[in-house]
PDB file of C-alpha atoms in Angstrom:
ATOM      1  CA  MET A1207      15.385 -21.738  -4.855  1.00 41.00           C
ATOM      2  CA  ASP A1208      16.588 -18.161  -4.323  1.00 51.00           C
ATOM      3  CA  ASN A1209      15.270 -15.686  -1.775  1.00 58.00           C
ATOM      4  CA  GLU A1210      12.031 -14.855  -3.560  1.00 75.00           C
ATOM      5  CA  SER A1211       9.240 -13.963  -1.174  1.00 85.00           C
ATOM      6  CA  ILE A1212       5.909 -15.748  -1.290  1.00 87.00           C
ATOM      7  CA  LEU A1213       4.424 -12.511  -2.653  1.00 89.00           C
ATOM      8  CA  GLU A1214       6.859 -12.444  -5.565  1.00 89.00           C
ATOM      9  CA  ILE A1215       6.189 -16.097  -6.382  1.00 88.00           C
ATOM     10  CA  ILE A1216       2.404 -15.640  -6.268  1.00 89.00           C
ATOM     11  CA  SER A1217       2.574 -12.397  -8.272  1.00 87.00           C
ATOM     12  CA  LYS A1218       4.700 -13.993 -11.001  1.00 88.00           C
ATOM     13  CA  ASN A1219       2.279 -16.908 -11.296  1.00 87.00           C
ATOM     14  CA  ILE A1220      -0.971 -15.047 -10.621  1.00 87.00           C
ATOM     15  CA  LYS A1221      -2.706 -16.438 -13.698  1.00 89.00           C
ATOM     16  CA  SER A1222      -1.876 -20.090 -12.965  1.00 89.00           C
ATOM     17  CA  THR A1223      -4.486 -22.587 -11.784  1.00 91.00           C
ATOM     18  CA  GLU A1224      -2.144 -23.592  -8.951  1.00 91.00           C
ATOM     19  CA  VAL A1225      -2.265 -20.046  -7.568  1.00 91.00           C
ATOM     20  CA  ASP A1226      -6.038 -19.887  -8.103  1.00 90.00           C
ATOM     21  CA  ASP A1227      -6.402 -23.072  -6.051  1.00 90.00           C
ATOM     22  CA  LYS A1228      -4.220 -21.662  -3.253  1.00 91.00           C
ATOM     23  CA  LEU A1229      -6.186 -18.414  -3.196  1.00 91.00           C
ATOM     24  CA  LYS A1230      -9.372 -20.374  -2.471  1.00 88.00           C
ATOM     25  CA  ILE A1231      -7.983 -21.150   0.989  1.00 87.00           C
ATOM     26  CA  CYS A1232      -8.915 -18.421   3.439  1.00 85.00           C
ATOM     27  CA  ASP A1233      -5.970 -19.052   5.777  1.00 86.00           C
ATOM     28  CA  PHE A1234      -3.589 -18.721   2.827  1.00 90.00           C
ATOM     29  CA  ARG A1235      -5.193 -15.411   1.880  1.00 92.00           C
ATOM     30  CA  LYS A1236      -4.836 -14.196   5.461  1.00 90.00           C
ATOM     31  CA  LEU A1237      -1.140 -15.061   5.310  1.00 91.00           C
ATOM     32  CA  LEU A1238      -0.891 -13.037   2.092  1.00 94.00           C
ATOM     33  CA  TYR A1239      -2.714 -10.104   3.690  1.00 96.00           C
ATOM     34  CA  LYS A1240      -0.221 -10.022   6.515  1.00 93.00           C
ATOM     35  CA  GLU A1241       2.713 -10.239   4.090  1.00 94.00           C
ATOM     36  CA  LEU A1242       1.231  -7.618   1.757  1.00 96.00           C
ATOM     37  CA  HIS A1243       0.722  -5.291   4.700  1.00 96.00           C
ATOM     38  CA  ARG A1244       4.252  -5.835   5.964  1.00 95.00           C
ATOM     39  CA  ASP A1245       5.890  -5.601   2.522  1.00 94.00           C
ATOM     40  CA  PHE A1246       3.457  -3.193   0.849  1.00 96.00           C
ATOM     41  CA  SER A1247       4.376  -2.319  -2.717  1.00 95.00           C
ATOM     42  CA  TYR A1248       2.519  -1.154  -5.799  1.00 96.00           C
ATOM     43  CA  LYS A1249       4.118  -4.035  -7.683  1.00 95.00           C
ATOM     44  CA  TYR A1250       1.550  -6.257  -5.923  1.00 96.00           C
ATOM     45  CA  ALA A1251      -1.451  -4.236  -7.168  1.00 97.00           C
ATOM     46  CA  GLU A1252      -2.701  -7.040  -9.428  1.00 96.00           C
ATOM     47  CA  LEU A1253      -2.540  -9.527  -6.550  1.00 96.00           C
ATOM     48  CA  ILE A1254      -4.301  -7.103  -4.187  1.00 97.00           C
ATOM     49  CA  ARG A1255      -7.103  -6.564  -6.695  1.00 97.00           C
ATOM     50  CA  LYS A1256      -7.446 -10.297  -7.265  1.00 96.00           C
ATOM     51  CA  LEU A1257      -7.680 -10.947  -3.506  1.00 96.00           C
ATOM     52  CA  PHE A1258     -10.257  -8.183  -3.161  1.00 97.00           C
ATOM     53  CA  ALA A1259     -12.356  -9.703  -5.975  1.00 96.00           C
ATOM     54  CA  ILE A1260     -12.229 -13.107  -4.248  1.00 94.00           C
ATOM     55  CA  GLU A1261     -13.384 -11.635  -0.940  1.00 94.00           C
ATOM     56  CA  VAL A1262     -16.209  -9.724  -2.601  1.00 94.00           C
ATOM     57  CA  LYS A1263     -17.369 -12.850  -4.400  1.00 91.00           C
ATOM     58  CA  GLU A1264     -17.250 -14.922  -1.208  1.00 87.00           C
ATOM     59  CA  ARG A1265     -19.048 -12.197   0.724  1.00 87.00           C
ATOM     60  CA  GLU A1266     -21.783 -12.145  -1.899  1.00 86.00           C
ATOM     61  CA  VAL A1267     -22.143 -15.911  -1.446  1.00 81.00           C
ATOM     62  CA  CYS A1268     -21.918 -16.090   2.332  1.00 71.00           C
ATOM     63  CA  SER A1269     -23.348 -12.723   3.419  1.00 60.00           C
ATOM     64  CA  TYR A1270     -23.180 -13.771   7.054  1.00 53.00           C
ATOM     65  CA  ASP A1271     -24.790 -17.165   6.609  1.00 52.00           C
ATOM     66  CA  SER A1272     -22.445 -19.055   8.918  1.00 50.00           C
ATOM     67  CA  ASN A1273     -23.464 -22.446   7.502  1.00 51.00           C
ATOM     68  CA  ILE A1274     -22.469 -21.392   3.996  1.00 49.00           C
ATOM     69  CA  ALA A1275     -19.287 -19.804   5.355  1.00 48.00           C
ATOM     70  CA  ARG A1276     -18.314 -23.137   6.936  1.00 48.00           C
ATOM     71  CA  GLU A1277     -18.967 -24.924   3.646  1.00 51.00           C
ATOM     72  CA  ILE A1278     -16.722 -22.447   1.798  1.00 48.00           C
ATOM     73  CA  ASP A1279     -13.842 -22.824   4.220  1.00 48.00           C
ATOM     74  CA  ASN A1280     -13.877 -23.760   7.870  1.00 49.00           C
ATOM     75  CA  THR A1281     -11.753 -20.716   8.658  1.00 49.00           C
ATOM     76  CA  TYR A1282     -13.590 -18.148   6.541  1.00 50.00           C
ATOM     77  CA  ASP A1283     -14.245 -14.912   8.387  1.00 59.00           C
ATOM     78  CA  CYS A1284     -16.400 -12.646   6.215  1.00 63.00           C
ATOM     79  CA  PRO A1285     -15.870  -9.299   7.938  1.00 76.00           C
ATOM     80  CA  LEU A1286     -12.153  -9.680   8.614  1.00 87.00           C
ATOM     81  CA  SER A1287     -11.292 -11.015   5.167  1.00 89.00           C
ATOM     82  CA  ILE A1288     -13.118  -8.344   3.206  1.00 92.00           C
ATOM     83  CA  ILE A1289     -11.803  -5.587   5.473  1.00 95.00           C
ATOM     84  CA  CYS A1290      -8.201  -6.771   5.024  1.00 96.00           C
ATOM     85  CA  SER A1291      -8.464  -6.866   1.250  1.00 97.00           C
ATOM     86  CA  THR A1292     -10.253  -3.507   1.146  1.00 97.00           C
ATOM     87  CA  TYR A1293      -7.604  -1.893   3.342  1.00 98.00           C
ATOM     88  CA  LEU A1294      -4.860  -3.048   0.992  1.00 98.00           C
ATOM     89  CA  LEU A1295      -6.828  -1.742  -1.992  1.00 98.00           C
ATOM     90  CA  TYR A1296      -7.299   1.572  -0.167  1.00 98.00           C
ATOM     91  CA  ARG A1297      -3.537   1.770   0.394  1.00 98.00           C
ATOM     92  CA  LEU A1298      -2.959   1.617  -3.364  1.00 98.00           C
ATOM     93  CA  GLY A1299      -4.705   4.989  -3.541  1.00 98.00           C
ATOM     94  CA  ASP A1300      -5.996   4.388  -7.067  1.00 98.00           C
ATOM     95  CA  LEU A1301      -9.072   6.445  -7.881  1.00 98.00           C
ATOM     96  CA  ASN A1302     -10.198   3.754 -10.308  1.00 97.00           C
ATOM     97  CA  ASP A1303     -10.776   1.406  -7.345  1.00 98.00           C
ATOM     98  CA  VAL A1304     -13.315   3.685  -5.621  1.00 98.00           C
ATOM     99  CA  LYS A1305     -16.322   2.206  -7.430  1.00 97.00           C
ATOM    100  CA  SER A1306     -15.195  -1.359  -6.621  1.00 97.00           C
ATOM    101  CA  ILE A1307     -14.860  -0.452  -2.944  1.00 98.00           C
ATOM    102  CA  TRP A1308     -18.288   1.200  -3.035  1.00 97.00           C
ATOM    103  CA  ASN A1309     -19.814  -1.913  -4.626  1.00 96.00           C
ATOM    104  CA  ALA A1310     -18.285  -4.073  -1.878  1.00 96.00           C
ATOM    105  CA  LYS A1311     -19.627  -1.664   0.730  1.00 95.00           C
ATOM    106  CA  CYS A1312     -23.105  -2.125  -0.766  1.00 95.00           C
ATOM    107  CA  ILE A1313     -23.152  -5.942  -0.858  1.00 92.00           C
ATOM    108  CA  ASP A1314     -25.390  -6.086   2.182  1.00 89.00           C
ATOM    109  CA  TYR A1315     -26.394  -4.170   5.278  1.00 87.00           C
ATOM    110  CA  ASP A1316     -23.458  -5.410   7.346  1.00 86.00           C
ATOM    111  CA  SER A1317     -20.787  -4.750   4.728  1.00 89.00           C
ATOM    112  CA  TYR A1318     -22.015  -1.159   4.440  1.00 91.00           C
ATOM    113  CA  PHE A1319     -20.973  -0.566   8.042  1.00 90.00           C
ATOM    114  CA  GLU A1320     -17.894  -2.816   8.091  1.00 90.00           C
ATOM    115  CA  ILE A1321     -16.279  -1.117   5.110  1.00 93.00           C
ATOM    116  CA  ASP A1322     -15.616   2.310   6.544  1.00 93.00           C
ATOM    117  CA  GLY A1323     -15.980   5.478   4.507  1.00 94.00           C
ATOM    118  CA  GLN A1324     -12.245   6.058   4.856  1.00 96.00           C
ATOM    119  CA  PHE A1325     -11.665   3.155   2.461  1.00 97.00           C
ATOM    120  CA  LEU A1326     -13.204   5.254  -0.316  1.00 98.00           C
ATOM    121  CA  VAL A1327     -10.587   8.006  -0.132  1.00 98.00           C
ATOM    122  CA  GLY A1328      -7.217   6.295  -0.439  1.00 97.00           C
ATOM    123  CA  ALA A1329      -6.182   8.953  -2.960  1.00 97.00           C
ATOM    124  CA  GLY A1330      -7.438  11.769  -0.719  1.00 97.00           C
ATOM    125  CA  VAL A1331     -10.866  13.224   0.030  1.00 97.00           C
ATOM    126  CA  ASP A1332     -10.779  16.185  -2.363  1.00 97.00           C
ATOM    127  CA  GLU A1333      -9.098  14.160  -5.112  1.00 98.00           C
ATOM    128  CA  THR A1334     -11.741  11.436  -4.840  1.00 98.00           C
ATOM    129  CA  ILE A1335     -14.647  13.877  -4.945  1.00 98.00           C
ATOM    130  CA  ALA A1336     -13.149  15.686  -7.951  1.00 97.00           C
ATOM    131  CA  PHE A1337     -12.595  12.352  -9.730  1.00 98.00           C
ATOM    132  CA  LEU A1338     -16.178  11.257  -9.073  1.00 97.00           C
ATOM    133  CA  ARG A1339     -17.565  14.598 -10.271  1.00 96.00           C
ATOM    134  CA  ARG A1340     -15.753  14.067 -13.559  1.00 96.00           C
ATOM    135  CA  LYS A1341     -17.168  10.541 -13.774  1.00 92.00           C
ATOM    136  CA  ARG A1342     -20.707  11.744 -13.185  1.00 84.00           C
ATOM    137  CA  GLY A1343     -23.533   9.247 -13.029  1.00 93.00           C
ATOM    138  CA  ARG A1344     -25.870   8.073 -10.308  1.00 95.00           C
ATOM    139  CA  ILE A1345     -23.357   5.886  -8.456  1.00 95.00           C
ATOM    140  CA  ALA A1346     -20.738   8.639  -8.428  1.00 97.00           C
ATOM    141  CA  LYS A1347     -23.333  10.964  -6.843  1.00 96.00           C
ATOM    142  CA  PHE A1348     -24.129   8.377  -4.148  1.00 96.00           C
ATOM    143  CA  ILE A1349     -20.452   7.941  -3.339  1.00 97.00           C
ATOM    144  CA  ILE A1350     -19.858  11.713  -3.176  1.00 97.00           C
ATOM    145  CA  LYS A1351     -22.871  12.082  -0.882  1.00 97.00           C
ATOM    146  CA  ASP A1352     -21.510   9.348   1.398  1.00 96.00           C
ATOM    147  CA  ILE A1353     -18.005  10.841   1.470  1.00 97.00           C
ATOM    148  CA  LYS A1354     -19.463  14.261   2.340  1.00 97.00           C
ATOM    149  CA  ARG A1355     -21.489  12.670   5.138  1.00 96.00           C
ATOM    150  CA  TYR A1356     -18.351  11.050   6.557  1.00 96.00           C
ATOM    151  CA  LYS A1357     -16.516  14.359   6.216  1.00 96.00           C
ATOM    152  CA  LYS A1358     -19.299  16.187   8.071  1.00 96.00           C
ATOM    153  CA  GLN A1359     -19.093  13.567  10.851  1.00 95.00           C
ATOM    154  CA  GLY A1360     -15.367  14.283  11.192  1.00 96.00           C
ATOM    155  CA  ALA A1361     -14.116  10.928   9.900  1.00 95.00           C
ATOM    156  CA  PHE A1362     -11.422  12.620   7.821  1.00 95.00           C
ATOM    157  CA  GLU A1363     -10.154  15.028  10.470  1.00 95.00           C
ATOM    158  CA  GLN A1364      -6.516  14.370  11.254  1.00 94.00           C
ATOM    159  CA  SER A1365      -6.972  12.726  14.684  1.00 96.00           C
ATOM    160  CA  ALA A1366      -9.941  10.549  13.653  1.00 95.00           C
ATOM    161  CA  TYR A1367      -8.225   9.534  10.413  1.00 94.00           C
ATOM    162  CA  THR A1368      -4.973   8.729  12.229  1.00 95.00           C
ATOM    163  CA  ASN A1369      -6.854   6.657  14.825  1.00 96.00           C
ATOM    164  CA  TRP A1370      -8.631   4.758  12.049  1.00 96.00           C
ATOM    165  CA  LYS A1371      -5.361   4.032  10.224  1.00 96.00           C
ATOM    166  CA  ASN A1372      -3.740   2.908  13.487  1.00 96.00           C
ATOM    167  CA  ARG A1373      -6.642   0.503  14.128  1.00 96.00           C
ATOM    168  CA  MET A1374      -6.374  -0.875  10.601  1.00 96.00           C
ATOM    169  CA  ASN A1375      -2.611  -1.330  10.885  1.00 96.00           C
ATOM    170  CA  LYS A1376      -2.974  -3.063  14.256  1.00 95.00           C
ATOM    171  CA  MET A1377      -5.616  -5.400  12.828  1.00 93.00           C
ATOM    172  CA  MET A1378      -3.355  -6.270   9.903  1.00 95.00           C
ATOM    173  CA  ASP A1379      -0.341  -6.792  12.183  1.00 94.00           C
ATOM    174  CA  ASN A1380      -2.343  -9.198  14.335  1.00 92.00           C
ATOM    175  CA  LEU A1381      -3.609 -11.476  11.566  1.00 87.00           C
TER     176      LEU A1381
END
């Protein structure tokens, strides 16, 4: 075997049942989150989106019911897992992911506060608002309203935003 990284192997075989089975294991996903953070690249966008979808689905199932979480996987950590996957999705900076992040934020009361408003603006605050205005619709209006509220609170000011990114990077480094 050559020097392919685990990320390259998983990405090449992302549609295989073997990879699907591996991705069901929370500890394996955490390993991938750490590797994706360390070796971040847009070539892993499909993998990042797949991991995010898994975390959203598991969060919808577990929604802080610790008994269900233990049945899913003894190591499953709802808040940490969904935050890691959302942070990687945020780093892609793709405006088309904003609605998915919003939907994850709205899974339940706790996820609304765990998934920070900063996650919504990976492509930039003004760019995201302009994109959502073009999209129109009720959900786009809710997201714009939320982003404006975060902006008014100072969440996107340089020092607050830098502190948030530093906290996220530290969390990812310490997985």
